[in-house]
Amino acid sequence: MHILILGGTTEARALAGLLHGETGVHVTSSLAGRVANPRLPAGEVRIGGFGGADGLAAWLREHAVDAVIDATHPFAERISFNAARAAATAHVPLLALRRPGWVPVDGDRWVSVPSLDAAAGALDGLGDRVFLTTGRMGLAAFADRPEWFLVRSVDAPDAPMPARTEILLDRGPFTLDGERELLARHRIDVLVTKDSGGAATAPKLTAAREAGIPVVVVCRPPVPEGVRTAATPDEAAAWALRG
């Protein structure tokens, strides 16, 4: 059985570890190549795109793939759409592995928005010092904003970006104490994040709640229609091994 795992997420690496070494199972993990030094999963790894849905469908046929698990980032909307089209075209079963989204609790001051553009517009009146944790892509949405931004990402972002920007290169998981210290040291007024879910970057939400800081949360896009989902690597591995 040949299983293709799409994505360089924590869940994708955990899934590859669960499947690698299973008798009769060959695992290939595909990474987009957007991170300079990615953490590599167990098993075979390929880096780079497929050339859209048609290219991925051809790859599935050529490599006799028996199942695809889309374990990409919850906001990797294009590859998820391409995976759904390609799997349908090649008649290969597809599962989307999606960590549960974050849920606000008492004391949170969340502003939910549908997009990065809407997040930029929601900053009016929330403060002058913004902690932006939406990754290095999409900073153009904030390029015309007058606020000061602390931008945290794994790799250095590309222009355009806000004129008043400080770049912090770092990779999770992050600790609650570390996030508390960061918010205080940079005198952060507002946090902007995507609803990525998971525990690795969640401490910033707790730190913001404790400090009474509002959080602008970009809602995640839906999984393509008709695609089955799993919430954990264990669930995804069980699905794949059932064949």
PDB file of C-alpha atoms in Angstrom:
ATOM      1  CA  MET A   1       0.000   0.000   0.000  1.00  0.00           C
ATOM      2  CA  HIS A   2       1.339   3.419  -1.021  1.00  0.00           C
ATOM      3  CA  ILE A   3       0.089   6.355   1.073  1.00  0.00           C
ATOM      4  CA  LEU A   4       0.765   9.964   0.134  1.00  0.00           C
ATOM      5  CA  ILE A   5       0.731  12.503   2.978  1.00  0.00           C
ATOM      6  CA  LEU A   6       0.445  16.139   1.982  1.00  0.00           C
ATOM      7  CA  GLY A   7       1.874  18.684   4.364  1.00  0.00           C
ATOM      8  CA  GLY A   8       4.719  19.590   6.695  1.00  0.00           C
ATOM      9  CA  THR A   9       2.570  20.119   9.780  1.00  0.00           C
ATOM     10  CA  THR A  10       3.170  18.589  13.197  1.00  0.00           C
ATOM     11  CA  GLU A  11       0.223  16.270  12.560  1.00  0.00           C
ATOM     12  CA  ALA A  12       1.653  15.204   9.193  1.00  0.00           C
ATOM     13  CA  ARG A  13       4.970  14.246  10.804  1.00  0.00           C
ATOM     14  CA  ALA A  14       3.200  12.338  13.568  1.00  0.00           C
ATOM     15  CA  LEU A  15       1.101  10.497  10.985  1.00  0.00           C
ATOM     16  CA  ALA A  16       4.156   9.548   8.931  1.00  0.00           C
ATOM     17  CA  GLY A  17       5.763   8.208  12.090  1.00  0.00           C
ATOM     18  CA  LEU A  18       2.712   6.060  12.829  1.00  0.00           C
ATOM     19  CA  LEU A  19       2.565   4.601   9.310  1.00  0.00           C
ATOM     20  CA  HIS A  20       6.288   4.233   8.578  1.00  0.00           C
ATOM     21  CA  GLY A  21       7.412   0.721   9.292  1.00  0.00           C
ATOM     22  CA  GLU A  22       3.953  -0.817   9.076  1.00  0.00           C
ATOM     23  CA  THR A  23       4.189  -4.075   7.142  1.00  0.00           C
ATOM     24  CA  GLY A  24       3.302  -3.594   3.497  1.00  0.00           C
ATOM     25  CA  VAL A  25       2.980   0.204   3.797  1.00  0.00           C
ATOM     26  CA  HIS A  26       5.067   2.683   1.809  1.00  0.00           C
ATOM     27  CA  VAL A  27       4.730   6.302   2.948  1.00  0.00           C
ATOM     28  CA  THR A  28       5.608   9.371   0.911  1.00  0.00           C
ATOM     29  CA  SER A  29       5.330  12.808   2.538  1.00  0.00           C
ATOM     30  CA  SER A  30       5.105  15.807   0.225  1.00  0.00           C
ATOM     31  CA  LEU A  31       6.258  19.209   1.492  1.00  0.00           C
ATOM     32  CA  ALA A  32       5.489  22.442  -0.337  1.00  0.00           C
ATOM     33  CA  GLY A  33       9.038  23.749   0.070  1.00  0.00           C
ATOM     34  CA  ARG A  34       8.081  27.122   1.534  1.00  0.00           C
ATOM     35  CA  VAL A  35      10.171  26.615   4.693  1.00  0.00           C
ATOM     36  CA  ALA A  36      13.937  26.754   4.225  1.00  0.00           C
ATOM     37  CA  ASN A  37      14.840  24.038   6.767  1.00  0.00           C
ATOM     38  CA  PRO A  38      11.728  21.946   7.386  1.00  0.00           C
ATOM     39  CA  ARG A  39      11.488  19.256  10.021  1.00  0.00           C
ATOM     40  CA  LEU A  40      11.460  16.070   7.982  1.00  0.00           C
ATOM     41  CA  PRO A  41       9.086  13.187   8.710  1.00  0.00           C
ATOM     42  CA  ALA A  42       9.851   9.475   8.708  1.00  0.00           C
ATOM     43  CA  GLY A  43       9.780   7.714   5.363  1.00  0.00           C
ATOM     44  CA  GLU A  44      10.250   9.024   1.856  1.00  0.00           C
ATOM     45  CA  VAL A  45      10.031  12.788   1.369  1.00  0.00           C
ATOM     46  CA  ARG A  46       9.448  14.870  -1.754  1.00  0.00           C
ATOM     47  CA  ILE A  47       9.635  18.656  -1.815  1.00  0.00           C
ATOM     48  CA  GLY A  48       7.858  20.964  -4.248  1.00  0.00           C
ATOM     49  CA  GLY A  49       4.544  21.301  -6.012  1.00  0.00           C
ATOM     50  CA  PHE A  50       2.849  18.908  -8.400  1.00  0.00           C
ATOM     51  CA  GLY A  51       1.680  21.395 -11.014  1.00  0.00           C
ATOM     52  CA  GLY A  52      -1.894  21.820  -9.847  1.00  0.00           C
ATOM     53  CA  ALA A  53      -4.686  19.289  -9.614  1.00  0.00           C
ATOM     54  CA  ASP A  54      -3.928  17.686 -12.976  1.00  0.00           C
ATOM     55  CA  GLY A  55      -0.257  17.252 -12.103  1.00  0.00           C
ATOM     56  CA  LEU A  56      -1.123  15.701  -8.762  1.00  0.00           C
ATOM     57  CA  ALA A  57      -3.621  13.320 -10.387  1.00  0.00           C
ATOM     58  CA  ALA A  58      -0.937  12.202 -12.837  1.00  0.00           C
ATOM     59  CA  TRP A  59       1.529  11.692  -9.953  1.00  0.00           C
ATOM     60  CA  LEU A  60      -0.991   9.570  -8.070  1.00  0.00           C
ATOM     61  CA  ARG A  61      -1.452   7.320 -11.076  1.00  0.00           C
ATOM     62  CA  GLU A  62       2.253   7.133 -11.945  1.00  0.00           C
ATOM     63  CA  HIS A  63       3.243   6.181  -8.400  1.00  0.00           C
ATOM     64  CA  ALA A  64       0.315   3.820  -7.787  1.00  0.00           C
ATOM     65  CA  VAL A  65      -0.925   5.698  -4.739  1.00  0.00           C
ATOM     66  CA  ASP A  66      -3.638   3.872  -2.821  1.00  0.00           C
ATOM     67  CA  ALA A  67      -4.689   6.667  -0.456  1.00  0.00           C
ATOM     68  CA  VAL A  68      -4.049  10.396   0.060  1.00  0.00           C
ATOM     69  CA  ILE A  69      -4.118  12.176   3.395  1.00  0.00           C
ATOM     70  CA  ASP A  70      -4.243  15.957   3.200  1.00  0.00           C
ATOM     71  CA  ALA A  71      -2.469  16.973   6.407  1.00  0.00           C
ATOM     72  CA  THR A  72      -1.563  20.453   5.218  1.00  0.00           C
ATOM     73  CA  HIS A  73      -2.000  23.607   7.270  1.00  0.00           C
ATOM     74  CA  PRO A  74      -5.696  24.442   7.825  1.00  0.00           C
ATOM     75  CA  PHE A  75      -5.187  27.584   5.718  1.00  0.00           C
ATOM     76  CA  ALA A  76      -3.512  25.833   2.763  1.00  0.00           C
ATOM     77  CA  GLU A  77      -6.740  26.204   0.808  1.00  0.00           C
ATOM     78  CA  ARG A  78      -5.300  25.830  -2.692  1.00  0.00           C
ATOM     79  CA  ILE A  79      -3.513  22.521  -2.152  1.00  0.00           C
ATOM     80  CA  SER A  80      -6.564  21.127  -0.341  1.00  0.00           C
ATOM     81  CA  PHE A  81      -8.751  22.064  -3.309  1.00  0.00           C
ATOM     82  CA  ASN A  82      -6.229  20.552  -5.732  1.00  0.00           C
ATOM     83  CA  ALA A  83      -6.014  17.387  -3.635  1.00  0.00           C
ATOM     84  CA  ALA A  84      -9.786  16.953  -3.729  1.00  0.00           C
ATOM     85  CA  ARG A  85      -9.887  17.395  -7.512  1.00  0.00           C
ATOM     86  CA  ALA A  86      -6.894  15.141  -8.101  1.00  0.00           C
ATOM     87  CA  ALA A  87      -8.129  12.342  -5.862  1.00  0.00           C
ATOM     88  CA  ALA A  88     -11.518  12.385  -7.566  1.00  0.00           C
ATOM     89  CA  THR A  89      -9.894  12.346 -11.008  1.00  0.00           C
ATOM     90  CA  ALA A  90      -7.505   9.496 -10.141  1.00  0.00           C
ATOM     91  CA  HIS A  91     -10.170   7.602  -8.140  1.00  0.00           C
ATOM     92  CA  VAL A  92      -7.983   7.523  -5.018  1.00  0.00           C
ATOM     93  CA  PRO A  93      -9.530   7.756  -1.515  1.00  0.00           C
ATOM     94  CA  LEU A  94      -8.821  11.077   0.242  1.00  0.00           C
ATOM     95  CA  LEU A  95      -8.927  12.062   3.904  1.00  0.00           C
ATOM     96  CA  ALA A  96      -8.307  15.532   5.349  1.00  0.00           C
ATOM     97  CA  LEU A  97      -6.490  15.563   8.687  1.00  0.00           C
ATOM     98  CA  ARG A  98      -7.471  18.779  10.463  1.00  0.00           C
ATOM     99  CA  ARG A  99      -6.570  19.629  14.039  1.00  0.00           C
ATOM    100  CA  PRO A 100      -9.585  21.123  15.853  1.00  0.00           C
ATOM    101  CA  GLY A 101      -9.867  24.899  15.760  1.00  0.00           C
ATOM    102  CA  TRP A 102      -9.497  27.107  18.813  1.00  0.00           C
ATOM    103  CA  VAL A 103     -12.545  27.966  20.901  1.00  0.00           C
ATOM    104  CA  PRO A 104     -12.798  31.189  22.955  1.00  0.00           C
ATOM    105  CA  VAL A 105     -13.234  30.916  26.713  1.00  0.00           C
ATOM    106  CA  ASP A 106     -14.334  33.342  29.404  1.00  0.00           C
ATOM    107  CA  GLY A 107     -12.138  36.426  29.379  1.00  0.00           C
ATOM    108  CA  ASP A 108     -11.166  36.228  25.710  1.00  0.00           C
ATOM    109  CA  ARG A 109     -11.685  39.372  23.634  1.00  0.00           C
ATOM    110  CA  TRP A 110     -11.838  37.873  20.158  1.00  0.00           C
ATOM    111  CA  VAL A 111     -12.800  39.597  16.932  1.00  0.00           C
ATOM    112  CA  SER A 112     -13.497  36.912  14.308  1.00  0.00           C
ATOM    113  CA  VAL A 113     -12.927  37.894  10.665  1.00  0.00           C
ATOM    114  CA  PRO A 114     -13.092  35.969   7.375  1.00  0.00           C
ATOM    115  CA  SER A 115      -9.794  37.054   5.793  1.00  0.00           C
ATOM    116  CA  LEU A 116      -6.467  38.828   6.246  1.00  0.00           C
ATOM    117  CA  ASP A 117      -7.888  41.911   4.541  1.00  0.00           C
ATOM    118  CA  ALA A 118     -10.726  41.941   7.063  1.00  0.00           C
ATOM    119  CA  ALA A 119      -8.202  41.474   9.874  1.00  0.00           C
ATOM    120  CA  ALA A 120      -6.340  44.582   8.725  1.00  0.00           C
ATOM    121  CA  GLY A 121      -9.568  46.567   8.699  1.00  0.00           C
ATOM    122  CA  ALA A 122     -10.496  45.309  12.171  1.00  0.00           C
ATOM    123  CA  LEU A 123      -7.423  46.938  13.719  1.00  0.00           C
ATOM    124  CA  ASP A 124      -9.008  50.400  13.786  1.00  0.00           C
ATOM    125  CA  GLY A 125      -9.100  51.604  17.365  1.00  0.00           C
ATOM    126  CA  LEU A 126      -7.569  48.475  18.925  1.00  0.00           C
ATOM    127  CA  GLY A 127      -4.104  49.896  19.585  1.00  0.00           C
ATOM    128  CA  ASP A 128      -0.847  50.961  17.980  1.00  0.00           C
ATOM    129  CA  ARG A 129       1.362  47.930  18.655  1.00  0.00           C
ATOM    130  CA  VAL A 130       0.326  44.730  16.858  1.00  0.00           C
ATOM    131  CA  PHE A 131       1.676  41.209  17.284  1.00  0.00           C
ATOM    132  CA  LEU A 132       1.103  39.592  13.878  1.00  0.00           C
ATOM    133  CA  THR A 133       1.358  35.783  13.855  1.00  0.00           C
ATOM    134  CA  THR A 134      -0.263  34.914  10.534  1.00  0.00           C
ATOM    135  CA  GLY A 135       2.978  33.714   8.918  1.00  0.00           C
ATOM    136  CA  ARG A 136       5.219  35.297   6.340  1.00  0.00           C
ATOM    137  CA  MET A 137       2.649  35.091   3.534  1.00  0.00           C
ATOM    138  CA  GLY A 138      -0.067  37.710   3.206  1.00  0.00           C
ATOM    139  CA  LEU A 139       1.647  40.664   4.883  1.00  0.00           C
ATOM    140  CA  ALA A 140       0.589  42.823   1.938  1.00  0.00           C
ATOM    141  CA  ALA A 141      -2.875  43.014   3.540  1.00  0.00           C
ATOM    142  CA  PHE A 142      -1.319  45.101   6.331  1.00  0.00           C
ATOM    143  CA  ALA A 143       1.147  47.091   4.212  1.00  0.00           C
ATOM    144  CA  ASP A 144      -0.832  50.342   4.374  1.00  0.00           C
ATOM    145  CA  ARG A 145      -1.604  50.179   8.079  1.00  0.00           C
ATOM    146  CA  PRO A 146      -0.066  52.888  10.302  1.00  0.00           C
ATOM    147  CA  GLU A 147       0.465  50.669  13.366  1.00  0.00           C
ATOM    148  CA  TRP A 148       3.786  49.190  14.519  1.00  0.00           C
ATOM    149  CA  PHE A 149       3.941  45.425  13.859  1.00  0.00           C
ATOM    150  CA  LEU A 150       5.896  42.608  15.445  1.00  0.00           C
ATOM    151  CA  VAL A 151       5.837  39.885  12.781  1.00  0.00           C
ATOM    152  CA  ARG A 152       6.764  36.370  13.905  1.00  0.00           C
ATOM    153  CA  SER A 153       7.487  33.706  11.294  1.00  0.00           C
ATOM    154  CA  VAL A 154       9.756  30.736  10.695  1.00  0.00           C
ATOM    155  CA  ASP A 155      11.453  32.321   7.664  1.00  0.00           C
ATOM    156  CA  ALA A 156      11.951  35.971   6.763  1.00  0.00           C
ATOM    157  CA  PRO A 157       8.870  37.443   5.041  1.00  0.00           C
ATOM    158  CA  ASP A 158       8.914  39.183   1.680  1.00  0.00           C
ATOM    159  CA  ALA A 159       7.746  42.691   0.847  1.00  0.00           C
ATOM    160  CA  PRO A 160       5.336  44.361   0.788  1.00  0.00           C
ATOM    161  CA  MET A 161       4.838  44.683   4.513  1.00  0.00           C
ATOM    162  CA  PRO A 162       3.953  47.466   6.966  1.00  0.00           C
ATOM    163  CA  ALA A 163       6.411  50.353   7.082  1.00  0.00           C
ATOM    164  CA  ARG A 164       6.833  49.999  10.853  1.00  0.00           C
ATOM    165  CA  THR A 165       7.754  46.348  11.229  1.00  0.00           C
ATOM    166  CA  GLU A 166      10.072  44.308  13.433  1.00  0.00           C
ATOM    167  CA  ILE A 167      10.722  40.722  12.327  1.00  0.00           C
ATOM    168  CA  LEU A 168      11.024  37.917  14.865  1.00  0.00           C
ATOM    169  CA  LEU A 169      12.228  34.631  13.362  1.00  0.00           C
ATOM    170  CA  ASP A 170      11.099  31.771  15.580  1.00  0.00           C
ATOM    171  CA  ARG A 171       9.480  28.376  15.383  1.00  0.00           C
ATOM    172  CA  GLY A 172       7.011  26.828  17.825  1.00  0.00           C
ATOM    173  CA  PRO A 173       6.095  25.222  20.068  1.00  0.00           C
ATOM    174  CA  PHE A 174       5.992  28.292  22.299  1.00  0.00           C
ATOM    175  CA  THR A 175       5.645  28.410  26.083  1.00  0.00           C
ATOM    176  CA  LEU A 176       3.151  30.431  28.086  1.00  0.00           C
ATOM    177  CA  ASP A 177       5.913  32.135  30.063  1.00  0.00           C
ATOM    178  CA  GLY A 178       7.675  33.029  26.836  1.00  0.00           C
ATOM    179  CA  GLU A 179       4.532  34.505  25.305  1.00  0.00           C
ATOM    180  CA  ARG A 180       3.776  36.509  28.449  1.00  0.00           C
ATOM    181  CA  GLU A 181       7.275  37.969  28.393  1.00  0.00           C
ATOM    182  CA  LEU A 182       7.104  38.764  24.686  1.00  0.00           C
ATOM    183  CA  LEU A 183       3.783  40.627  24.979  1.00  0.00           C
ATOM    184  CA  ALA A 184       5.081  42.650  27.922  1.00  0.00           C
ATOM    185  CA  ARG A 185       8.504  43.400  26.439  1.00  0.00           C
ATOM    186  CA  HIS A 186       7.057  44.687  23.176  1.00  0.00           C
ATOM    187  CA  ARG A 187       4.109  46.456  24.863  1.00  0.00           C
ATOM    188  CA  ILE A 188       1.650  44.673  22.555  1.00  0.00           C
ATOM    189  CA  ASP A 189      -1.853  46.169  22.280  1.00  0.00           C
ATOM    190  CA  VAL A 190      -3.476  43.622  19.964  1.00  0.00           C
ATOM    191  CA  LEU A 191      -2.748  40.125  18.630  1.00  0.00           C
ATOM    192  CA  VAL A 192      -3.623  39.022  15.077  1.00  0.00           C
ATOM    193  CA  THR A 193      -3.632  35.300  14.319  1.00  0.00           C
ATOM    194  CA  LYS A 194      -5.188  32.633  12.131  1.00  0.00           C
ATOM    195  CA  ASP A 195      -7.317  29.907  13.683  1.00  0.00           C
ATOM    196  CA  SER A 196      -4.644  27.297  13.088  1.00  0.00           C
ATOM    197  CA  GLY A 197      -5.661  25.226  16.098  1.00  0.00           C
ATOM    198  CA  GLY A 198      -3.335  22.903  17.961  1.00  0.00           C
ATOM    199  CA  ALA A 199      -1.242  23.334  21.087  1.00  0.00           C
ATOM    200  CA  ALA A 200       2.068  24.501  19.612  1.00  0.00           C
ATOM    201  CA  THR A 201       1.044  28.152  19.200  1.00  0.00           C
ATOM    202  CA  ALA A 202      -1.965  28.316  21.537  1.00  0.00           C
ATOM    203  CA  PRO A 203      -0.098  29.831  24.549  1.00  0.00           C
ATOM    204  CA  LYS A 204      -0.230  33.268  22.899  1.00  0.00           C
ATOM    205  CA  LEU A 205      -4.023  33.173  23.270  1.00  0.00           C
ATOM    206  CA  THR A 206      -3.774  32.493  26.989  1.00  0.00           C
ATOM    207  CA  ALA A 207      -1.165  35.224  27.406  1.00  0.00           C
ATOM    208  CA  ALA A 208      -3.377  37.700  25.535  1.00  0.00           C
ATOM    209  CA  ARG A 209      -6.395  36.768  27.663  1.00  0.00           C
ATOM    210  CA  GLU A 210      -4.409  37.262  30.883  1.00  0.00           C
ATOM    211  CA  ALA A 211      -3.193  40.660  29.679  1.00  0.00           C
ATOM    212  CA  GLY A 212      -6.662  41.754  28.513  1.00  0.00           C
ATOM    213  CA  ILE A 213      -5.389  42.120  24.947  1.00  0.00           C
ATOM    214  CA  PRO A 214      -7.906  41.807  22.071  1.00  0.00           C
ATOM    215  CA  VAL A 215      -7.261  39.079  19.506  1.00  0.00           C
ATOM    216  CA  VAL A 216      -8.241  39.368  15.850  1.00  0.00           C
ATOM    217  CA  VAL A 217      -8.810  35.781  14.679  1.00  0.00           C
ATOM    218  CA  VAL A 218      -8.955  34.894  10.974  1.00  0.00           C
ATOM    219  CA  CYS A 219     -11.431  32.033  10.543  1.00  0.00           C
ATOM    220  CA  ARG A 220     -10.156  28.985   8.670  1.00  0.00           C
ATOM    221  CA  PRO A 221     -11.558  28.024   5.248  1.00  0.00           C
ATOM    222  CA  PRO A 222     -13.776  24.933   5.057  1.00  0.00           C
ATOM    223  CA  VAL A 223     -12.553  21.526   3.946  1.00  0.00           C
ATOM    224  CA  PRO A 224     -13.549  20.903   0.299  1.00  0.00           C
ATOM    225  CA  GLU A 225     -17.086  19.577   0.013  1.00  0.00           C
ATOM    226  CA  GLY A 226     -17.439  15.829   0.235  1.00  0.00           C
ATOM    227  CA  VAL A 227     -13.986  15.199   1.752  1.00  0.00           C
ATOM    228  CA  ARG A 228     -13.963  13.058   4.887  1.00  0.00           C
ATOM    229  CA  THR A 229     -12.032  14.452   7.875  1.00  0.00           C
ATOM    230  CA  ALA A 230     -10.111  13.175  10.887  1.00  0.00           C
ATOM    231  CA  ALA A 231      -9.085  15.199  13.923  1.00  0.00           C
ATOM    232  CA  THR A 232      -5.949  13.302  15.000  1.00  0.00           C
ATOM    233  CA  PRO A 233      -3.041  11.405  13.423  1.00  0.00           C
ATOM    234  CA  ASP A 234      -4.245   8.219  15.144  1.00  0.00           C
ATOM    235  CA  GLU A 235      -7.655   8.529  13.460  1.00  0.00           C
ATOM    236  CA  ALA A 236      -6.005   9.196  10.090  1.00  0.00           C
ATOM    237  CA  ALA A 237      -3.645   6.240  10.452  1.00  0.00           C
ATOM    238  CA  ALA A 238      -6.531   3.921  11.334  1.00  0.00           C
ATOM    239  CA  TRP A 239      -8.421   5.106   8.246  1.00  0.00           C
ATOM    240  CA  ALA A 240      -5.425   4.504   5.991  1.00  0.00           C
ATOM    241  CA  LEU A 241      -4.627   1.064   7.357  1.00  0.00           C
ATOM    242  CA  ARG A 242      -8.203  -0.110   6.920  1.00  0.00           C
ATOM    243  CA  GLY A 243      -7.477   0.199   3.210  1.00  0.00           C
TER     244      GLY A 243
END
